[in-house]
Coordinates of C-alpha atoms and ligand atoms in Angstrom, one line a residue:
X1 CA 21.7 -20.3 10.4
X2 CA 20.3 -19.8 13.9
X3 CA 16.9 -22.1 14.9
X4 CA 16.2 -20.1 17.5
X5 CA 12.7 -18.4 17.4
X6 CA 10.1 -16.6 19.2
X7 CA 7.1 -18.5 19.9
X8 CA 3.7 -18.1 19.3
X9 CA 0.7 -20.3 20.0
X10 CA -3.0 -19.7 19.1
X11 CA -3.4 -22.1 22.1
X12 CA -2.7 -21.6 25.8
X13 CA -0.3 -23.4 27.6
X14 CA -3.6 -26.4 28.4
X15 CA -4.4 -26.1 24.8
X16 CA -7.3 -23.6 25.2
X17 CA -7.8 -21.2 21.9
X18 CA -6.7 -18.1 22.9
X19 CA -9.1 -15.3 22.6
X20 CA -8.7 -12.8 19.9
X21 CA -8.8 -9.8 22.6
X22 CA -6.1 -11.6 24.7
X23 CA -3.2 -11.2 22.0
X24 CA -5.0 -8.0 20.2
X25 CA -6.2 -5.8 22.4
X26 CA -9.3 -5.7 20.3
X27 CA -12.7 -7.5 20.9
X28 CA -13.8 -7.3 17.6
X29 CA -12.9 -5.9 14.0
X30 CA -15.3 -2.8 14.7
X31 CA -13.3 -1.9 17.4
X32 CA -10.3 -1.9 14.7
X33 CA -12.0 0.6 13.2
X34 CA -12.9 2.9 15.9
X35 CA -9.4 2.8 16.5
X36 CA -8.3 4.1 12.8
X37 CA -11.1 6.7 13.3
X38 CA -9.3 8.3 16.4
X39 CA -6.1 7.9 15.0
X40 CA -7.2 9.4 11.7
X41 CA -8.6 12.3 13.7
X42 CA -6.6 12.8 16.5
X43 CA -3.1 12.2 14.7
X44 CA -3.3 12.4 10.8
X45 CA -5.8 15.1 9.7
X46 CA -4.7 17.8 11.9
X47 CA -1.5 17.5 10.6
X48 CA -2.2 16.1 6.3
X49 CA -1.1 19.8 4.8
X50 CA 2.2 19.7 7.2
X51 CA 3.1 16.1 6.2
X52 CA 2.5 17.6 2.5
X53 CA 4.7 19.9 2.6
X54 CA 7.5 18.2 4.4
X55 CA 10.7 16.1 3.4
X56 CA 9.5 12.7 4.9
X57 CA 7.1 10.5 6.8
X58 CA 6.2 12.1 10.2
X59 CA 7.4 9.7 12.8
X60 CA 4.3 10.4 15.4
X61 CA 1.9 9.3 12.4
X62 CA 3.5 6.0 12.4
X63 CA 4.2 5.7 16.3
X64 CA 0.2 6.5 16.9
X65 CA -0.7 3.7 13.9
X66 CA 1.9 1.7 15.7
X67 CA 0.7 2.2 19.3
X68 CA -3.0 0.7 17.8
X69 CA -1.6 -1.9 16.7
X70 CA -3.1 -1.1 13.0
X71 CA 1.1 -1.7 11.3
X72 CA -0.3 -5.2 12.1
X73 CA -3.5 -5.5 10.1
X74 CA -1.8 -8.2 7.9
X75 CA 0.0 -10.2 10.3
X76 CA -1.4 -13.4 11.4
X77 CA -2.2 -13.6 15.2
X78 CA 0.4 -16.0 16.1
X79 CA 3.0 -13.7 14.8
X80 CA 1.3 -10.9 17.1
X81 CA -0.9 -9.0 14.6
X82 CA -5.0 -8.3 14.2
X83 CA -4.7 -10.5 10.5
X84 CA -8.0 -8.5 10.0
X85 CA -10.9 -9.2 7.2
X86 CA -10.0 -7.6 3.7
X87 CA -12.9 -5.8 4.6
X88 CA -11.5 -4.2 7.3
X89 CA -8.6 -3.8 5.5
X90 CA -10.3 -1.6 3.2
X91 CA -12.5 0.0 6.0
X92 CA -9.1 0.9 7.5
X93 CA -7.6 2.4 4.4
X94 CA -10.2 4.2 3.3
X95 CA -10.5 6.1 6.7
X96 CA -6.9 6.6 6.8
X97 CA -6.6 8.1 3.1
X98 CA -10.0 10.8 3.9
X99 CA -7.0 11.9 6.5
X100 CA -3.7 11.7 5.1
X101 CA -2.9 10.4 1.6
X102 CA 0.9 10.2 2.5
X103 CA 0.4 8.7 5.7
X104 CA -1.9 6.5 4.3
X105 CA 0.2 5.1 1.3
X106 CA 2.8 4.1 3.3
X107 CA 1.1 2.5 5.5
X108 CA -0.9 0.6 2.7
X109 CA 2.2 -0.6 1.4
X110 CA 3.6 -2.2 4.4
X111 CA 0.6 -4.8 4.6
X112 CA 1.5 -6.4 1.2
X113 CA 4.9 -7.6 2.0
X114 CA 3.7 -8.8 5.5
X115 CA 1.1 -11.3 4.2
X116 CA 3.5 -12.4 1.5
X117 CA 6.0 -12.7 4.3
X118 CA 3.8 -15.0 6.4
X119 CA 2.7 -16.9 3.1
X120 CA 6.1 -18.4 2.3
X121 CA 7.8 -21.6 3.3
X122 CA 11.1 -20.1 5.0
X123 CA 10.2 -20.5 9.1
X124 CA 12.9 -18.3 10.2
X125 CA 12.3 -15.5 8.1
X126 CA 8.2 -15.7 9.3
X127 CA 9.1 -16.0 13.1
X128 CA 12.3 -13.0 13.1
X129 CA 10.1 -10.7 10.9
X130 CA 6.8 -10.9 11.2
X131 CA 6.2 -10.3 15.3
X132 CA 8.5 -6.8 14.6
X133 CA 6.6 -5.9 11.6
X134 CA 3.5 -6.5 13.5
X135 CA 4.0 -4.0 15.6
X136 CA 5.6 -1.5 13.3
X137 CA 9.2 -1.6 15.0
X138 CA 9.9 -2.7 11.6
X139 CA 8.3 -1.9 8.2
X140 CA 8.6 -3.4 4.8
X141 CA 8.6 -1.5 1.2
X142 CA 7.1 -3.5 -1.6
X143 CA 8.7 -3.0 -5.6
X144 CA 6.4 -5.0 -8.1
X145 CA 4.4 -2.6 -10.1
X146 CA 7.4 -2.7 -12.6
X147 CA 6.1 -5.9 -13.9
X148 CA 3.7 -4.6 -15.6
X149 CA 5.5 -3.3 -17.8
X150 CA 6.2 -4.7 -21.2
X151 CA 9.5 -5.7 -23.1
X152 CA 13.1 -5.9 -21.2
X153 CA 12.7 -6.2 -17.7
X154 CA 13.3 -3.8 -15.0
X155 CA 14.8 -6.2 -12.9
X156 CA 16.4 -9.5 -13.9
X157 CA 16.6 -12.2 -11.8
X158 CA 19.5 -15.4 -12.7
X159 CA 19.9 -18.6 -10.9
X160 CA 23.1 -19.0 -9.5
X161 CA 24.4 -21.6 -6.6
X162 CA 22.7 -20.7 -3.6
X163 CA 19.9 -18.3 -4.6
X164 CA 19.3 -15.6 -7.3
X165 CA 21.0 -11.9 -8.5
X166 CA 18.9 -9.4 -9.1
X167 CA 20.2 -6.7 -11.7
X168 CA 18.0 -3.5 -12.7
X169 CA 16.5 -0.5 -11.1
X170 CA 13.1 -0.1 -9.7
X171 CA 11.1 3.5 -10.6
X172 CA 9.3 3.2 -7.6
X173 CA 9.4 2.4 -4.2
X174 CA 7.7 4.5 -1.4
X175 CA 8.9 4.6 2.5
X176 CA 12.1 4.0 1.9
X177 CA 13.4 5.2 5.6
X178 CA 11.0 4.1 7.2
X179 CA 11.1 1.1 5.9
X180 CA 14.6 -1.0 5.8
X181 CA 13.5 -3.8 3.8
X182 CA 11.5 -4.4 0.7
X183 CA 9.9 -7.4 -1.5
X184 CA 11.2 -7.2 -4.7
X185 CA 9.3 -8.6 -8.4
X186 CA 11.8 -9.9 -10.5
X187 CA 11.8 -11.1 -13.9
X188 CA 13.8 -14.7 -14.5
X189 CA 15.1 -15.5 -17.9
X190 CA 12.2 -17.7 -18.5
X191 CA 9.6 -14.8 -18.3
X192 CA 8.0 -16.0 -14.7
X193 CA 8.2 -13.7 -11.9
X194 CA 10.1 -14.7 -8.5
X195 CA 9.3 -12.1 -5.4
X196 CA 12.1 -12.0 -2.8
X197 CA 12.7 -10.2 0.7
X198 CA 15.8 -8.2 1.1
X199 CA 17.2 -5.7 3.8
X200 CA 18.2 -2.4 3.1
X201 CA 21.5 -3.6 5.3
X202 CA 21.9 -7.3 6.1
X203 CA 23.5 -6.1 9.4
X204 CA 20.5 -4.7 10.8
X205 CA 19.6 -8.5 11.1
X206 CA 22.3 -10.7 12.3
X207 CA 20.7 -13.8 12.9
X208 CA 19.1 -14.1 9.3
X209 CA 22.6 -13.8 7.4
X210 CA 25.0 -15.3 10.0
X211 CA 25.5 -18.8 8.1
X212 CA 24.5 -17.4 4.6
X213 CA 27.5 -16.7 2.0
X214 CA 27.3 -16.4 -1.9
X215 CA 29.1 -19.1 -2.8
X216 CA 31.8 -16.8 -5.0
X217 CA 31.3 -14.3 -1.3
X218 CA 30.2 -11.7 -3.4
X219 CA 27.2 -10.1 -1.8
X220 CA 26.5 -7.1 -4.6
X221 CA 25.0 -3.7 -4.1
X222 CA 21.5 -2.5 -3.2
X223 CA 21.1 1.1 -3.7
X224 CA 18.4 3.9 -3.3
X225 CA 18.4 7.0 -4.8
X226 CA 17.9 10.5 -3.4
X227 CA 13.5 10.9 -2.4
X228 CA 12.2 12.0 -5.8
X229 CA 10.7 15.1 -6.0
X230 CA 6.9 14.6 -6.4
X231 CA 3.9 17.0 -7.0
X232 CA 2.2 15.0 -4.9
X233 CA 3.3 12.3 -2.1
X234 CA 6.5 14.5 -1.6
X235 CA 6.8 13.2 1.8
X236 CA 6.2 9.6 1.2
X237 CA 10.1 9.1 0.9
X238 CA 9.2 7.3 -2.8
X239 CA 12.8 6.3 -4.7
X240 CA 14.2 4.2 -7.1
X241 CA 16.7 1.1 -6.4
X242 CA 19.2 -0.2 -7.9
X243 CA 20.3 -3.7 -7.4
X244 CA 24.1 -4.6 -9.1
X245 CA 24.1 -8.3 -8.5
X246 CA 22.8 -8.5 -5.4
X247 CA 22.5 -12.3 -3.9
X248 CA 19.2 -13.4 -2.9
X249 CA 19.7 -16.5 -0.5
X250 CA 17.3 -19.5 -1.4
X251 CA 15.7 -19.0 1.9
X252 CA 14.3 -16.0 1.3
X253 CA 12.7 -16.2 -1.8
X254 CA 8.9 -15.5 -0.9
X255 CA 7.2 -17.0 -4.2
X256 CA 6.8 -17.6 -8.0
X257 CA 4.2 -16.5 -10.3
X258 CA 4.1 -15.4 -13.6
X259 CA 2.7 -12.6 -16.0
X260 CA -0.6 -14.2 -16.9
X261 CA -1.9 -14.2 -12.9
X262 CA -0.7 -10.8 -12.2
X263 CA -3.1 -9.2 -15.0
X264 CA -5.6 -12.2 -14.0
X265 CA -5.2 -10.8 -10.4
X266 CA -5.3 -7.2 -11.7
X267 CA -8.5 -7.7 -13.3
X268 CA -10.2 -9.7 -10.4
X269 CA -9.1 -7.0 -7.8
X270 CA -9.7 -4.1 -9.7
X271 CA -11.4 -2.4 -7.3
X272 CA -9.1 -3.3 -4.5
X273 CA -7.3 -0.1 -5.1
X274 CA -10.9 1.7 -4.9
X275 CA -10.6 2.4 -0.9
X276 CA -8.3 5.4 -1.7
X277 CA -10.1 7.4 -4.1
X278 CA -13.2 6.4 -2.5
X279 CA -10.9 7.8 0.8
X280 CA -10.4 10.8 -0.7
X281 CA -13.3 12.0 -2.1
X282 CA -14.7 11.8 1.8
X283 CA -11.9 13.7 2.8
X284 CA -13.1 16.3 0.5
X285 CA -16.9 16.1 0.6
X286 CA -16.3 16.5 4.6
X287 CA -14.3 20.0 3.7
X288 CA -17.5 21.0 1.5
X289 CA -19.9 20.0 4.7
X290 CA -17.7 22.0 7.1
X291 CA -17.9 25.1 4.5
X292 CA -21.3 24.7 4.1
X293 CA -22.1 25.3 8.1
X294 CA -19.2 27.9 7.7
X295 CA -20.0 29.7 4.8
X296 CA -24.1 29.5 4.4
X297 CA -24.0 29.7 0.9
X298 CA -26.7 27.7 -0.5
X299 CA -24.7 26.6 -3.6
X300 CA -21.9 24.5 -1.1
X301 CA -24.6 23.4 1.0
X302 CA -26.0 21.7 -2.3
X303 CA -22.8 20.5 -3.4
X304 CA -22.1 19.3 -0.2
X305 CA -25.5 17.2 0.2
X306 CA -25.4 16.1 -3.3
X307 CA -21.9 14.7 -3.7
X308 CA -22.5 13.1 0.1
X309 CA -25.4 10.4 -1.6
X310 CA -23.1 10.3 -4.9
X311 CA -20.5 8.9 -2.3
X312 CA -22.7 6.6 -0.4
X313 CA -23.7 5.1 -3.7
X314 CA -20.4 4.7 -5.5
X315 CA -18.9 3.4 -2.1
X316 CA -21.9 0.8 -2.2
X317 CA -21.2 0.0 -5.8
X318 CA -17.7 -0.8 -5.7
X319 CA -18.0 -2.7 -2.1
X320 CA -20.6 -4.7 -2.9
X321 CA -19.4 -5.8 -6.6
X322 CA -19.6 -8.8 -7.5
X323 CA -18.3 -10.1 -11.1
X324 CA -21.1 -12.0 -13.2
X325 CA -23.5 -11.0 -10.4
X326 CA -23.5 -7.1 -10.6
X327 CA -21.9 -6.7 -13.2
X328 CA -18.9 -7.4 -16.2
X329 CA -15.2 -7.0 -15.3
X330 CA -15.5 -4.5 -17.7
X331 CA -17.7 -3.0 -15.5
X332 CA -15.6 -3.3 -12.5
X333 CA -12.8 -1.6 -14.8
X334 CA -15.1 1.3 -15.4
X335 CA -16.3 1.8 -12.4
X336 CA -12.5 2.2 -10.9
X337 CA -11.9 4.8 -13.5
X338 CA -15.4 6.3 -12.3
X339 CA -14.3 6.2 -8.9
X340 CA -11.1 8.3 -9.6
X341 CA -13.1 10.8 -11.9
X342 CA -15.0 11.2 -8.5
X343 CA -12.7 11.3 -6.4
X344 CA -11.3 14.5 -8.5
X345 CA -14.9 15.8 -8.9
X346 CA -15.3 16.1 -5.0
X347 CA -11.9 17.3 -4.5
X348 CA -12.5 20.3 -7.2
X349 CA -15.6 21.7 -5.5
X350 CA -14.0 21.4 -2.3
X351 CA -11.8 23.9 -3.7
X352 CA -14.3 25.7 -5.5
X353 CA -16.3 26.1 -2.5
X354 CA -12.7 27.1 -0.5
X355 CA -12.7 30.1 -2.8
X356 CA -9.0 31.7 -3.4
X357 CA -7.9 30.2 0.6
X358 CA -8.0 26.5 -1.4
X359 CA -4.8 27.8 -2.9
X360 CA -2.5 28.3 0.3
X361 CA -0.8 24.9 1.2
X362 CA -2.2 24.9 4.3
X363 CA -5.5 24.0 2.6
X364 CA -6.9 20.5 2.7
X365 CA -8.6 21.4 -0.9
X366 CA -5.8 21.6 -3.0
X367 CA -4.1 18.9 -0.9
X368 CA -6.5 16.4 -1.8
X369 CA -7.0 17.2 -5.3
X370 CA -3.5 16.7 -5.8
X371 CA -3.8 13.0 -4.0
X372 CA -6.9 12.7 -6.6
X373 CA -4.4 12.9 -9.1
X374 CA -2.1 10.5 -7.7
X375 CA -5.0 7.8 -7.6
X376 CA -5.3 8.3 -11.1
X377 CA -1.9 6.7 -11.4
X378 CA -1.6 4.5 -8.9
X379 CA -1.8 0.7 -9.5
X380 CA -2.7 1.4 -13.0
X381 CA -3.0 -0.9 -15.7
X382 CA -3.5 -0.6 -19.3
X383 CA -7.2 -1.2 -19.0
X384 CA -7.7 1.5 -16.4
X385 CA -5.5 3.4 -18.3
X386 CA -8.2 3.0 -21.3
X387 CA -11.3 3.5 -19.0
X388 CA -10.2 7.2 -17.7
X389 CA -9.1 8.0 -21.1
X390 CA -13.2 7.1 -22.5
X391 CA -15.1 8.6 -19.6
X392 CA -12.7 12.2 -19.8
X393 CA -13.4 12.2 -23.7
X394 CA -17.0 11.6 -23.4
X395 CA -17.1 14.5 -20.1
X396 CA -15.3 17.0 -23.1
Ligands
FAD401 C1 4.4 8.3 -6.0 C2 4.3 6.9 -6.4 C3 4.7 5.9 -5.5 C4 4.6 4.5 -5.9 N1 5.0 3.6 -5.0 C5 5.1 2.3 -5.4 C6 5.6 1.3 -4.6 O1 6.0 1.5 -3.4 N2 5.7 0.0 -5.0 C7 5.3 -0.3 -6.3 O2 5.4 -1.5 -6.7 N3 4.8 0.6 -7.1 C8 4.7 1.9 -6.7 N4 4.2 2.9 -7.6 C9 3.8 2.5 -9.0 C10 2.3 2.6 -9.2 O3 1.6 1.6 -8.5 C11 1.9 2.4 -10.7 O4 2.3 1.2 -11.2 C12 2.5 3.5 -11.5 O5 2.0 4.7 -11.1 C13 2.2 3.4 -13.0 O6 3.1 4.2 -13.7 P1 4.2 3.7 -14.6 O7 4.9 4.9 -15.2 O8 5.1 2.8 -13.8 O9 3.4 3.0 -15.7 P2 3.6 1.6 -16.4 O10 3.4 0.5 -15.4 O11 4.8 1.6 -17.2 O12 2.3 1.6 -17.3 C14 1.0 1.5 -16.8 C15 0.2 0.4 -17.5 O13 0.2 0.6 -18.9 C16 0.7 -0.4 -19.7 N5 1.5 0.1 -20.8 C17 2.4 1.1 -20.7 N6 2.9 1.3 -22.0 C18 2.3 0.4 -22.8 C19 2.4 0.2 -24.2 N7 3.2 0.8 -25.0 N8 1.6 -0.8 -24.7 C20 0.7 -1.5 -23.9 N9 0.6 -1.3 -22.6 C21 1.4 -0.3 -22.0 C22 1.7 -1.1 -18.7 O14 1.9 -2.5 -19.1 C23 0.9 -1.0 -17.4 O15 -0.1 -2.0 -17.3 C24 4.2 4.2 -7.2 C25 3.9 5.2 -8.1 C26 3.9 6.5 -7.7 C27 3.6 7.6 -8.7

């Protein structure tokens, strides 16, 4: 294997920091922000119902997040990215999914794999990858959720000389496409988890497989199915892969864990995943405020106001939580599953308020309660699972 890398320095060539607006672009993480404001404007919203109803990603979306520099939120600096707060993060995310769910999710799922990427050991892998997922000439899919489920595994993982082979099929991968790698979970016989990177072609990147052979030269088969057809998230190029002994060099094995930190994690972060919901439901609450100046009927003009402070709260409730200060985990559970009923709430009286227009796909209302539904879903774990299932019994 090849030694040769790009270099990057957070000093200057007398050994002065560099400045985080020198290699960013940005003079602070507000100014991140304005950015995903005017690209969430400019770029995504006007065009959320035609990315909706369309095939696949729309490349312009991802050039314009690109050309901010926002594919790099989760890079570290001397790889060439903005390695923002996971407050801005979340700022970020939440802006993007008020404009574009689709857009939005596929975006979100690149920043996992990038911080995993920089977090492991292999040098080579950090310094070829990470300056071209930085700025979104590359992007990178992320498969794990399937270790949350119970029983057989979905995908196996067995040592053999060398590395690992990875046998099973994924349900669920999204950007596929767009994306021509992903970060697998994998189960290994013991019951821990091992994460790995792997191309969608190892040809696409020369200089990481050059000097790598499975020692019986067989490399195995990665392979994605057709997009699957979705109610929702059509467009996000979401499909299923199947890996048939597919050899996973030492090198680029990212990490262990095992089952017992993933639902500790799951627990702890439980409101990580709030920033879409809480996304969408101010995507929809700024349909009922545009109706309300459009329509002047005093009924949207009071749903509009009233689910504007509901917001404001909710948002300050789930940013601000703190477990043992503000409240239980279980409390933080609930209060995700709260956050979805809202985020469905606001999203049916924006079409309410759209009257029979909510129903032509060219209307944000019925667009965003179908990514409402979606959120319901997404990253869900038994215990969220449990807490939607209370709060819609107790609203029959
Ligand atoms: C459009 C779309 C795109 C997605 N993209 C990605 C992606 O790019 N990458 C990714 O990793 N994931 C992705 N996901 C997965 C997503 O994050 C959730 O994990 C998924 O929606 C949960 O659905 P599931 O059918 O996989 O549920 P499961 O994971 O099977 O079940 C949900 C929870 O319930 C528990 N559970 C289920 N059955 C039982 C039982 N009998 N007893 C006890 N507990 C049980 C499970 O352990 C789990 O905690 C995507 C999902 C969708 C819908």
């Amino acid at each position: 294997m090849t030694t040769e890398q790009p270099q990057f320095d957070d000093e200057d060539a007398v050994g002065l920091p560099i400045a985080y607006d020198s290699r960013t672009g940005y003079d602070s993480e507000a100014d991140v922000l304005d950015a995903a404001r005017r690209v969430a404007d400019e770029v995504l919203r006007p065009n959320a119902e035609a990315v909706d109803t369309a095939d696949g990603p729309r490349k312009q979306n991802f050039e314009a997040l690109a050309a901010a520099g926002l594919l790099g939120l989760a890079v570290p600096r001397k790889y060439g990215g903005l390695d923002v707060s996971g407050t801005t993060q979340r700022n970020v995310t939440e802006i993007l999914a008020s404009a574009c769910g689709a857009t939005n999710f596929i975006q979100a799922q690149h920043h996992g794999p990038c911080r995993m990427i920089a977090a492991c050991q292999s040098e080579i892998l950090k310094s070829t990858l990470l300056p071209r997922l930085a700025t979104g000439e590359l992007m990178c899919a992320i498969s794990f959720a399937h270790l949350r489920r119970m029983g057989e595994p979905v995908l196996a993982a067995s040592r053999v000389d060398g590395g690992y082979l990875l046998n099973g099929t994924t349900p669920w991968v999204t950007g596929w496409g767009i994306m021509n790698q992903v970060v697998f979970g994998a189960t290994l016989p013991d019951d821990r988890f091992i994460y790995v990177w792997v191309p969608a072609d190892r040809n696409d990147f020369p200089h990481l497989f050059e000097n790598v052979m499975p020692s019986n030269g067989k490399w195995g088969t990665l392979m994605a199915s057709q997009p699957l057809k979705l109610a929702v998230m059509n467009s996000t190029s979401t499909v299923e892969l199947t890996c048939t002994n597919l050899f996973i060099p030492d090198d680029y094995v990212l990490s262990f864990s095992d089952r017992e930190t993933m639902q500790r994690n799951d627990r702890n972060g439980v409101l990580g995943a709030a920033a879409m919901p809480i996304g969408c439901a101010a995507g929809s609450i700024a349909v009922l405020c545009k109706l309300a100046e459009q329509r002047n009927i005093p009924a949207v003009k009071r749903s509009a106001d009233k689910f504007t402070r509901e917001l404001t709260e909710l948002r300050n409730a789930a940013y601000d939580f703190k477990t043992g200060v503000t409240g239980t985990q279980q409390d933080a559970i609930d209060l995700r599953a709260h956050l979805i009923q809202f985020a469905m709430r606001a999203a049916h009286a924006a079409v309410a308020a759209s009257s029979g227009a909510a129903i032509y796909t060219s209307n944000p209302a019925q667009r965003l309660l179908r990514e409402a539904m979606f959120y319901t879903v997404q990253a869900q774990t038994r215990e969220v699972m449990d807490s939607i299932l209370v709060l819609l019994e107790h609203n029959s």
